[in-house]
Short mmCIF file of C-alpha atoms and ligand atoms in Angstrom, two decimals:
data_model
loop_
_atom_site.label_atom_id
_atom_site.label_comp_id
_atom_site.label_asym_id
_atom_site.label_seq_id
_atom_site.Cartn_x
_atom_site.Cartn_y
_atom_site.Cartn_z
CA MET I 1 2.37 0.78 4.82
CA ASN I 2 5.51 -1.86 4.93
CA LYS I 3 7.37 0.19 2.60
CA ALA I 4 6.38 3.21 5.00
CA ASP I 5 7.03 2.00 8.41
CA SER I 6 10.40 0.82 6.55
CA GLU I 7 11.78 4.40 5.86
CA ARG I 8 10.04 5.25 8.90
CA MET I 9 12.99 2.46 10.35
CA ALA I 10 15.31 4.19 8.58
CA GLY I 11 14.88 7.77 9.83
CA ILE I 12 15.39 6.49 13.00
CA LEU I 13 18.21 4.46 12.84
CA GLU I 14 20.60 7.62 10.32
CA VAL I 15 19.75 9.76 13.37
CA MET I 16 21.72 6.97 15.86
CA GLY I 17 24.49 6.97 13.14
CA TYR I 18 24.02 3.93 11.28
CA LYS I 19 24.80 4.07 7.43
CA LYS I 20 23.32 1.72 5.05
CA ALA I 21 25.96 -0.88 4.20
CA THR I 22 25.92 -2.59 1.58
CA ALA I 23 25.08 -5.75 1.73
CA GLU I 24 23.18 -7.80 3.57
CA LEU I 25 25.65 -9.91 4.75
CA GLU I 26 27.93 -7.02 6.32
CA ALA I 27 25.85 -5.48 7.86
CA ASP I 28 26.38 -4.23 11.77
CA LEU I 29 22.27 -3.85 12.77
CA VAL I 30 20.32 -5.98 10.47
CA LEU I 31 16.24 -5.62 10.46
CA TYR I 32 14.03 -7.40 8.43
CA ASN I 33 10.68 -6.00 8.47
CA THR I 34 8.25 -8.85 8.25
CA CYS I 35 4.87 -9.83 6.12
CA THR I 36 2.81 -11.74 7.09
CA ILE I 37 -0.30 -11.42 4.34
CA ARG I 38 0.82 -14.36 2.95
CA ASP I 39 2.58 -17.49 3.95
CA ASN I 40 5.11 -17.67 1.35
CA ALA I 41 5.83 -13.51 2.80
CA GLU I 42 6.70 -15.36 6.13
CA GLN I 43 8.62 -18.03 4.95
CA LYS I 44 10.95 -16.44 3.06
CA VAL I 45 11.55 -14.35 7.10
CA TYR I 46 13.10 -17.52 7.88
CA SER I 47 15.05 -18.40 5.77
CA TYR I 48 16.88 -14.65 5.42
CA LEU I 49 16.98 -15.70 8.96
CA GLY I 50 19.39 -18.86 8.97
CA LYS I 51 21.45 -16.94 7.39
CA GLN I 52 21.81 -14.21 9.92
CA ALA I 53 21.81 -16.31 13.19
CA GLN I 54 25.43 -18.76 11.49
CA ARG I 55 26.76 -14.95 11.19
CA LYS I 56 25.13 -14.03 14.71
CA ARG I 57 26.34 -16.66 16.28
CA LYS I 58 30.58 -16.39 14.85
CA ASN I 59 30.68 -12.90 15.53
CA PRO I 60 28.51 -11.85 19.04
CA HIS I 61 28.46 -7.53 18.39
CA LEU I 62 26.20 -8.19 14.78
CA LYS I 63 22.35 -6.91 16.33
CA LEU I 64 19.67 -9.18 15.01
CA VAL I 65 16.50 -6.93 15.26
CA ILE I 66 12.83 -8.64 13.20
CA ALA I 67 9.66 -5.56 12.69
CA GLY I 68 7.07 -6.04 11.68
CA CYS I 69 3.86 -8.51 10.68
CA VAL I 70 5.87 -11.43 11.48
CA ALA I 71 7.05 -10.12 14.21
CA GLN I 72 3.81 -8.99 15.96
CA GLN I 73 2.11 -12.51 15.00
CA GLU I 74 5.16 -14.90 16.18
CA GLY I 75 6.14 -13.29 19.19
CA GLU I 76 8.35 -14.74 21.89
CA THR I 77 7.98 -18.37 19.36
CA LEU I 78 10.50 -16.00 17.13
CA LEU I 79 12.81 -15.96 19.78
CA ARG I 80 12.74 -19.59 20.89
CA ARG I 81 12.95 -20.75 16.82
CA VAL I 82 15.84 -18.71 16.11
CA PRO I 83 17.58 -17.56 19.38
CA GLU I 84 19.58 -14.88 18.46
CA ILE I 85 17.17 -12.68 17.86
CA ASP I 86 17.88 -9.58 20.00
CA LEU I 87 14.34 -7.40 18.42
CA VAL I 88 11.12 -8.50 17.90
CA MET I 89 8.64 -5.42 17.77
CA GLY I 90 5.56 -5.32 16.18
CA PRO I 91 4.29 -2.96 13.60
CA GLN I 92 3.37 -0.36 16.30
CA HIS I 93 6.41 0.05 17.79
CA ALA I 94 8.02 0.66 14.50
CA ASN I 95 8.20 4.72 16.28
CA ARG I 96 9.65 3.52 18.98
CA LEU I 97 12.63 1.77 17.67
CA GLN I 98 15.66 3.90 19.55
CA ILE I 99 14.58 3.57 22.73
CA LEU I 100 14.08 -0.26 21.59
CA LEU I 101 17.84 -0.95 20.45
CA GLN I 102 19.42 0.87 23.94
CA GLN I 103 17.96 -1.89 25.71
CA VAL I 104 19.32 -4.62 23.66
CA GLU I 105 22.98 -2.09 24.02
CA ASN I 106 21.74 -2.76 27.96
CA GLY I 107 22.10 -6.17 27.45
CA GLN I 108 18.63 -7.66 26.95
CA GLN I 109 16.87 -9.44 24.49
CA VAL I 110 13.77 -7.57 23.91
CA VAL I 111 10.01 -8.12 22.88
CA ALA I 112 7.90 -5.39 21.81
CA THR I 113 4.49 -6.85 20.63
CA ASN I 114 2.31 -5.25 23.27
CA GLU I 115 -0.44 -2.51 22.01
CA GLN I 116 1.02 0.85 22.12
CA HIS I 117 -0.84 4.24 21.18
CA ILE I 118 1.89 4.79 18.21
CA LEU I 119 4.51 7.84 18.46
CA GLU I 120 4.36 9.93 16.57
CA ASP I 121 6.89 10.72 13.82
CA ILE I 122 10.01 11.70 16.45
CA THR I 123 11.73 11.69 13.23
CA THR I 124 12.34 12.05 9.20
CA ALA I 125 12.20 9.31 7.28
CA ARG I 126 14.84 7.96 4.99
CA ARG I 127 12.26 8.19 2.01
CA ASP I 128 13.50 5.81 -1.23
CA SER I 129 11.95 8.41 -3.85
CA ASN I 130 12.61 12.54 -3.64
CA VAL I 131 9.39 13.37 -5.59
CA CYS I 132 6.79 10.83 -3.71
CA ALA I 133 6.40 10.30 0.04
CA TRP I 134 4.06 7.93 1.68
CA VAL I 135 2.46 9.48 3.89
CA ASN I 136 -0.01 7.28 7.24
CA ILE I 137 -2.28 8.76 8.33
CA ILE I 138 -4.21 5.63 9.88
CA TYR I 139 -3.14 3.46 11.47
CA GLY I 140 -4.22 0.18 12.04
CA CYS I 141 -7.59 -1.89 11.01
CA ASN I 142 -11.23 -2.24 13.20
CA GLU I 143 -13.05 -4.06 10.14
CA ARG I 144 -12.84 -8.02 11.17
CA CYS I 145 -12.66 -9.40 7.28
CA THR I 146 -12.71 -13.41 8.06
CA TYR I 147 -9.22 -13.71 5.91
CA CYS I 148 -7.39 -11.23 6.98
CA VAL I 149 -4.78 -11.27 9.21
CA VAL I 150 -4.05 -7.19 9.64
CA PRO I 151 -6.37 -6.43 12.14
CA SER I 152 -4.83 -8.68 14.53
CA VAL I 153 -1.37 -7.71 13.93
CA ARG I 154 -2.09 -3.99 12.88
CA GLY I 155 -3.81 -3.55 16.32
CA LYS I 156 -6.40 -1.39 16.42
CA GLU I 157 -7.89 2.23 14.06
CA GLN I 158 -5.49 5.37 15.77
CA SER I 159 -5.61 8.70 13.83
CA ARG I 160 -2.75 11.27 13.13
CA SER I 161 -4.04 14.76 13.11
CA PRO I 162 -5.04 16.53 10.97
CA ILE I 163 -3.22 19.66 11.67
CA ILE I 164 0.23 16.93 11.86
CA ILE I 165 -1.04 15.35 8.84
CA ARG I 166 -0.31 18.31 7.03
CA GLN I 167 2.89 20.13 8.60
CA GLU I 168 4.07 17.03 7.45
CA ILE I 169 2.99 17.62 4.00
CA GLU I 170 4.22 21.28 4.36
CA THR I 171 8.09 20.17 5.24
CA LEU I 172 7.53 17.33 2.48
CA ALA I 173 6.68 20.05 -0.27
CA LYS I 174 9.79 22.56 1.49
CA LEU I 175 11.80 19.72 0.63
CA GLY I 176 11.19 18.81 -3.19
CA TYR I 177 8.25 16.44 -2.65
CA LYS I 178 5.81 16.80 -5.80
CA GLU I 179 3.28 14.10 -4.97
CA ILE I 180 1.98 12.61 -1.70
CA THR I 181 0.32 9.43 -0.88
CA LEU I 182 -1.79 9.22 2.09
CA LEU I 183 -2.17 5.43 3.87
CA GLY I 184 -4.26 3.43 5.80
CA GLN I 185 -5.62 0.23 6.13
CA ASN I 186 -8.38 1.18 5.45
CA ILE I 187 -8.09 4.80 4.81
CA ASP I 188 -11.71 5.72 4.21
CA ALA I 189 -12.37 4.56 8.60
CA TYR I 190 -10.06 8.16 9.02
CA GLY I 191 -10.80 10.27 11.60
CA ARG I 192 -13.35 7.71 13.04
CA ASP I 193 -11.45 7.92 16.90
CA LEU I 194 -11.07 11.47 16.34
CA PRO I 195 -13.15 13.87 18.60
CA GLY I 196 -16.06 16.61 15.93
CA ILE I 197 -19.11 16.64 15.56
CA THR I 198 -20.11 19.86 12.71
CA ALA I 199 -22.94 21.89 13.25
CA GLU I 200 -25.16 19.80 10.86
CA GLY I 201 -25.05 16.95 12.72
CA ARG I 202 -22.03 15.19 10.16
CA ARG I 203 -18.74 13.71 11.83
CA GLU I 204 -15.83 15.85 10.69
CA ASN I 205 -12.79 14.55 10.65
CA THR I 206 -13.79 12.49 7.68
CA LEU I 207 -11.02 11.55 5.17
CA THR I 208 -13.17 13.54 2.75
CA ASP I 209 -12.33 16.64 5.18
CA LEU I 210 -9.03 15.65 5.34
CA LEU I 211 -8.55 16.82 1.84
CA TYR I 212 -10.00 19.73 2.08
CA PHE I 213 -8.03 20.30 4.21
CA ILE I 214 -4.80 18.84 3.29
CA HIS I 215 -5.58 20.19 -0.36
CA ASP I 216 -3.92 23.88 -1.27
CA VAL I 217 -0.34 22.76 0.34
CA GLU I 218 1.78 24.37 -1.80
CA GLY I 219 4.48 22.43 -4.12
CA ILE I 220 2.54 19.72 -3.59
CA GLU I 221 0.94 18.94 -7.16
CA ARG I 222 -0.97 15.83 -6.95
CA ILE I 223 -2.02 13.44 -4.60
CA ARG I 224 -3.18 9.61 -3.71
CA PHE I 225 -5.20 7.90 -0.97
CA ALA I 226 -4.82 3.92 -0.38
CA THR I 227 -6.73 1.81 0.26
CA SER I 228 -10.42 2.41 0.72
CA HIS I 229 -13.44 0.22 0.90
CA PRO I 230 -16.61 0.56 -0.75
CA ARG I 231 -18.03 -0.40 2.92
CA TYR I 232 -17.91 2.85 2.99
CA PHE I 233 -16.42 4.82 -0.25
CA THR I 234 -19.33 8.19 -0.05
CA GLU I 235 -20.65 10.16 -2.71
CA ARG I 236 -18.71 13.49 -0.62
CA LEU I 237 -15.00 11.52 -1.42
CA ILE I 238 -16.02 11.36 -5.27
CA ASP I 239 -17.16 14.22 -5.52
CA ALA I 240 -14.25 16.27 -3.58
CA CYS I 241 -12.56 13.34 -5.53
CA ALA I 242 -14.00 15.95 -9.01
CA GLU I 243 -13.58 18.56 -7.37
CA LEU I 244 -10.34 19.60 -6.32
CA PRO I 245 -7.31 19.34 -8.86
CA LYS I 246 -5.03 18.08 -7.16
CA LEU I 247 -6.79 14.56 -6.48
CA CYS I 248 -5.64 12.09 -9.61
CA GLU I 249 -7.65 10.31 -10.94
CA HIS I 250 -6.83 7.11 -9.66
CA PHE I 251 -9.00 4.83 -7.22
CA HIS I 252 -7.94 1.76 -5.94
CA ILE I 253 -10.30 -0.03 -4.12
CA PRO I 254 -10.74 -4.21 -3.05
CA PHE I 255 -13.46 -5.57 -4.34
CA GLN I 256 -12.22 -9.86 -3.44
CA SER I 257 -15.27 -11.05 -5.16
CA GLY I 258 -17.81 -11.04 -7.52
CA SER I 259 -20.20 -13.15 -5.62
CA ASN I 260 -22.35 -12.20 -3.07
CA GLN I 261 -22.66 -15.92 -0.82
CA ILE I 262 -18.30 -14.55 -0.48
CA LEU I 263 -18.61 -11.29 0.31
CA LYS I 264 -20.75 -11.83 3.23
CA GLU I 265 -18.76 -14.87 4.14
CA MET I 266 -15.31 -12.65 3.91
CA ALA I 267 -17.62 -9.67 6.30
CA ARG I 268 -16.47 -7.29 3.44
CA GLY I 269 -20.40 -5.57 4.26
CA TYR I 270 -21.25 -5.06 1.04
CA SER I 271 -23.06 -6.10 -2.15
CA ILE I 272 -21.83 -6.27 -5.64
CA GLU I 273 -24.19 -4.38 -6.51
CA ARG I 274 -23.14 -1.72 -4.17
CA TYR I 275 -19.36 -2.18 -6.15
CA GLN I 276 -20.82 -1.60 -9.21
CA LYS I 277 -22.26 1.12 -8.18
CA ILE I 278 -19.72 3.43 -6.92
CA ILE I 279 -17.85 2.71 -9.68
CA TYR I 280 -20.54 3.82 -12.28
CA ASN I 281 -20.74 7.07 -10.17
CA ILE I 282 -16.61 7.58 -9.84
CA ARG I 283 -16.80 7.41 -14.31
CA GLU I 284 -19.77 9.92 -14.04
CA ARG I 285 -17.76 12.82 -12.48
CA MET I 286 -14.07 11.88 -13.62
CA PRO I 287 -15.18 9.65 -17.18
CA ASP I 288 -11.19 8.26 -17.55
CA ALA I 289 -10.80 7.43 -13.59
CA ALA I 290 -8.11 4.96 -13.61
CA ILE I 291 -9.67 1.82 -10.92
CA SER I 292 -7.49 -0.91 -9.39
CA SER I 293 -8.44 -3.70 -7.21
CA ASP I 294 -7.31 -7.04 -5.14
CA VAL I 295 -9.15 -10.30 -5.69
CA ILE I 296 -9.11 -13.08 -4.17
CA VAL I 297 -9.40 -17.04 -6.19
CA GLY I 298 -10.33 -20.01 -3.90
CA PHE I 299 -11.72 -18.80 -0.90
CA PRO I 300 -12.61 -21.42 1.09
CA GLY I 301 -16.04 -23.08 -0.50
CA GLU I 302 -16.00 -20.75 -3.65
CA THR I 303 -17.14 -23.26 -6.37
CA ASP I 304 -16.76 -22.86 -10.12
CA ASN I 305 -19.76 -20.43 -10.46
CA GLN I 306 -19.59 -18.48 -7.75
CA PHE I 307 -15.16 -18.41 -9.05
CA LYS I 308 -16.77 -16.82 -12.12
CA GLU I 309 -18.87 -14.16 -10.56
CA THR I 310 -16.06 -12.91 -10.21
CA LEU I 311 -14.57 -13.94 -13.99
CA SER I 312 -17.84 -11.88 -15.26
CA ILE I 313 -17.12 -8.36 -12.74
CA VAL I 314 -13.11 -8.05 -13.73
CA LYS I 315 -14.90 -7.80 -17.64
CA ASP I 316 -17.69 -6.13 -17.10
CA ILE I 317 -15.54 -3.08 -15.27
CA GLY I 318 -13.23 -3.48 -17.26
CA PHE I 319 -10.38 -2.84 -14.39
CA ASP I 320 -6.98 -1.40 -14.96
CA GLN I 321 -5.02 -3.28 -12.66
CA ILE I 322 -5.80 -5.86 -10.70
CA ASN I 323 -3.41 -6.90 -7.73
CA THR I 324 -4.56 -10.99 -7.08
CA ALA I 325 -3.75 -13.73 -5.07
CA ALA I 326 -4.46 -17.12 -4.36
CA TYR I 327 -6.00 -17.67 -0.84
CA SER I 328 -3.88 -18.13 1.77
CA PRO I 329 -5.33 -19.01 5.24
CA ARG I 330 -3.63 -17.29 8.08
CA PRO I 331 -2.85 -17.84 11.60
CA ASN I 332 -5.66 -15.72 13.63
CA THR I 333 -8.58 -15.70 11.61
CA PRO I 334 -11.78 -17.60 11.32
CA SER I 335 -11.75 -18.65 7.48
CA ALA I 336 -8.17 -20.55 8.08
CA THR I 337 -10.15 -23.00 10.55
CA TRP I 338 -12.77 -23.70 7.99
CA THR I 339 -13.29 -27.40 6.85
CA ASN I 340 -14.42 -26.28 3.08
CA GLN I 341 -10.39 -25.34 2.13
CA LEU I 342 -10.23 -25.87 -1.60
CA PRO I 343 -7.21 -27.96 -3.00
CA GLU I 344 -3.79 -25.75 -4.04
CA GLU I 345 -3.53 -26.64 -7.51
CA LEU I 346 -7.23 -24.93 -8.26
CA LYS I 347 -6.16 -22.51 -6.62
CA VAL I 348 -3.32 -22.37 -8.49
CA GLU I 349 -5.74 -22.88 -11.79
CA ARG I 350 -8.36 -19.73 -11.02
CA LEU I 351 -5.23 -17.76 -10.29
CA LYS I 352 -3.77 -18.31 -13.91
CA GLU I 353 -7.29 -17.91 -15.27
CA ILE I 354 -8.11 -14.54 -13.96
CA ASN I 355 -4.25 -13.31 -14.62
CA SER I 356 -4.40 -13.47 -17.89
CA LEU I 357 -7.71 -12.52 -18.11
CA VAL I 358 -6.40 -8.99 -15.89
CA GLU I 359 -3.45 -8.37 -18.08
CA GLU I 360 -5.81 -8.98 -21.74
CA ILE I 361 -8.04 -6.72 -19.87
CA ALA I 362 -5.51 -4.72 -18.99
CA LEU I 363 -3.70 -3.79 -22.37
CA LYS I 364 -7.22 -2.67 -23.81
CA LYS I 365 -7.56 -0.37 -21.15
CA ASN I 366 -4.12 1.08 -21.54
CA SER I 367 -4.68 1.58 -25.29
CA ARG I 368 -6.85 3.85 -24.30
CA TYR I 369 -3.38 6.42 -24.38
CA SER I 370 -2.01 5.71 -27.26
CA ASN I 371 -1.05 9.41 -28.97
CA ARG I 372 -2.81 10.65 -25.46
CA LYS I 373 -0.61 13.82 -24.29
CA GLU I 374 0.07 12.79 -20.79
CA GLU I 375 1.12 14.88 -18.36
CA ILE I 376 3.89 12.67 -15.89
CA LEU I 377 5.78 13.42 -12.89
CA ALA I 378 8.74 12.40 -13.70
CA GLU I 379 9.94 9.95 -10.46
CA GLY I 380 13.74 9.04 -11.49
CA HIS I 381 16.02 7.16 -13.86
CA ASN I 382 15.15 3.63 -16.04
CA SER I 383 17.21 1.19 -14.60
CA LYS I 384 17.24 -0.39 -17.51
CA ASP I 385 18.22 2.38 -19.81
CA PRO I 386 20.01 5.23 -17.92
CA ASN I 387 18.73 7.89 -20.70
CA GLN I 388 15.10 7.63 -20.04
CA LEU I 389 12.76 8.17 -17.17
CA MET I 390 9.81 6.85 -15.93
CA GLY I 391 7.58 8.24 -13.91
CA ARG I 392 3.61 7.62 -13.71
CA THR I 393 0.43 9.37 -15.59
CA ARG I 394 -1.93 10.87 -12.79
CA THR I 395 -3.83 7.70 -13.96
CA ASN I 396 -1.17 5.26 -12.49
CA ARG I 397 0.74 4.08 -15.38
CA ILE I 398 4.05 3.84 -15.24
CA THR I 399 5.56 5.03 -18.02
CA PHE I 400 9.15 5.88 -20.05
CA PHE I 401 10.41 8.07 -21.59
CA ASN I 402 14.17 10.26 -22.64
CA SER I 403 14.92 12.53 -20.54
CA LYS I 404 15.94 15.17 -23.40
CA GLY I 405 13.52 17.14 -24.96
CA PRO I 406 12.62 18.29 -28.07
CA ASP I 407 13.95 21.69 -27.15
CA GLU I 408 17.41 20.36 -25.84
CA ARG I 409 16.19 20.55 -22.50
CA ILE I 410 16.80 18.15 -19.87
CA TYR I 411 14.17 17.36 -17.46
CA LYS I 412 14.47 15.67 -14.78
CA PRO I 413 13.00 13.75 -11.34
CA GLY I 414 10.27 15.83 -10.02
CA ASP I 415 9.27 17.08 -13.27
CA LEU I 416 6.12 17.06 -14.88
CA VAL I 417 6.93 16.60 -18.27
CA THR I 418 3.77 16.72 -21.03
CA VAL I 419 4.97 13.13 -22.89
CA LEU I 420 3.32 11.90 -26.40
CA ILE I 421 2.14 8.09 -25.62
CA ASN I 422 3.71 6.20 -28.79
CA THR I 423 3.87 2.37 -27.11
CA VAL I 424 1.40 0.52 -24.70
CA ARG I 425 1.94 -2.34 -22.92
CA SER I 426 -0.18 -4.38 -20.29
CA PHE I 427 1.33 -2.46 -17.72
CA SER I 428 3.53 -0.05 -18.97
CA LEU I 429 3.63 2.55 -21.31
CA SER I 430 6.40 4.46 -23.38
CA GLY I 431 6.23 7.77 -25.05
CA THR I 432 8.40 11.16 -26.21
CA PRO I 433 8.22 14.13 -24.16
CA ILE I 434 7.20 16.99 -26.18
CA SER I 435 6.82 20.19 -23.63
S1 SF4 S 1 -10.47 -3.60 5.86
FE1 SF4 S 1 -8.50 -4.64 4.71
S2 SF4 S 1 -6.88 -4.45 6.11
FE2 SF4 S 1 -9.35 -3.88 7.90
S3 SF4 S 1 -9.40 -6.63 8.37
FE3 SF4 S 1 -10.58 -6.03 5.67
S4 SF4 S 1 -8.66 -6.89 4.85
FE4 SF4 S 1 -8.16 -6.40 6.55
#
């Protein structure tokens, strides 16, 4: 989500005439788009800011902008801590960057953290890739997971209209993009704030309806979406994914803990049995689907047994990949105030244990690709070997292969290439292009 916001803000700066500087310490304008999901991400911001504040004291024309979730969370406190900052802007203000910078040009020091109706994109994002693009479909989150800072920094759910989303995808297709990833903090909430009830009394404009609505955009070969919430993941969505050919067989569905007691304390709104049922249903319809997830270890009060329940779910489900994190208490979240916090050493120990299990299982899961022919969408060159391309399988496995095909054809980013996989690692594959 932050990357997508950064690309939109970079697009606005380009329209304003800014060009990308060669180095961070040479730029005339520095914008940090910040993340507060864990404490260490937040601390990095302060160390970067220190260096820029020093520059600003020598060069008053330097413009210093702090955007994103740390900006939203800290607001004016940031100005007190680093008075050299010109603009503090929360994530809901990303599309207003030009207006806010004009206020800075007029000599103001600006804090933009008020709740905001998110403006439709007023400019073209400067996207990092020419092949794959993010498309925001819903901003914010109305859930109240007890550990999560997102609702307080990204505000209430705001869904974009299906017509505008389709228009954006059509424009991307015309520009040559081949893959889109629909984005939302809780993507299954899409459309809850839009009007419309079907003749059968069902809510219109769900994520599933949107997938049917955008699926036929010509030129787009692959569609993905993230992040799913087990509480709202429906059978109808699974059916749509099985039925629509461009929908990739990869599902990112965070389970967070294998213990029902911890899930309750996290206020996640589902049981681990419900989670297992979703995965079972996905695999029944799409047997080769890849499943990835997020998990938190060391949540306040997590016992050894509860941690073991998490390990056992990791084994039982056999995830293709998991983003693991040690619990980090965040400001303005209920669980940060609880007195049963676990010691850091225990959290780190559990994190190490789960990481080695995740790696072992990922390698086992990846072994199924050995000697298989996979369709890879080439995204760019391998930064370590310019003769190789890097792309992904439909199931989101990173794959490297020679850019030269058997017929002397040179493949390029944007090509869909059939690759025979011959090397399998825990988190990537390599192979030879065959057509
Ligand atoms: S659904 Fe996701 S973003 Fe929303 S509160 Fe829960 S963890 Fe945070």
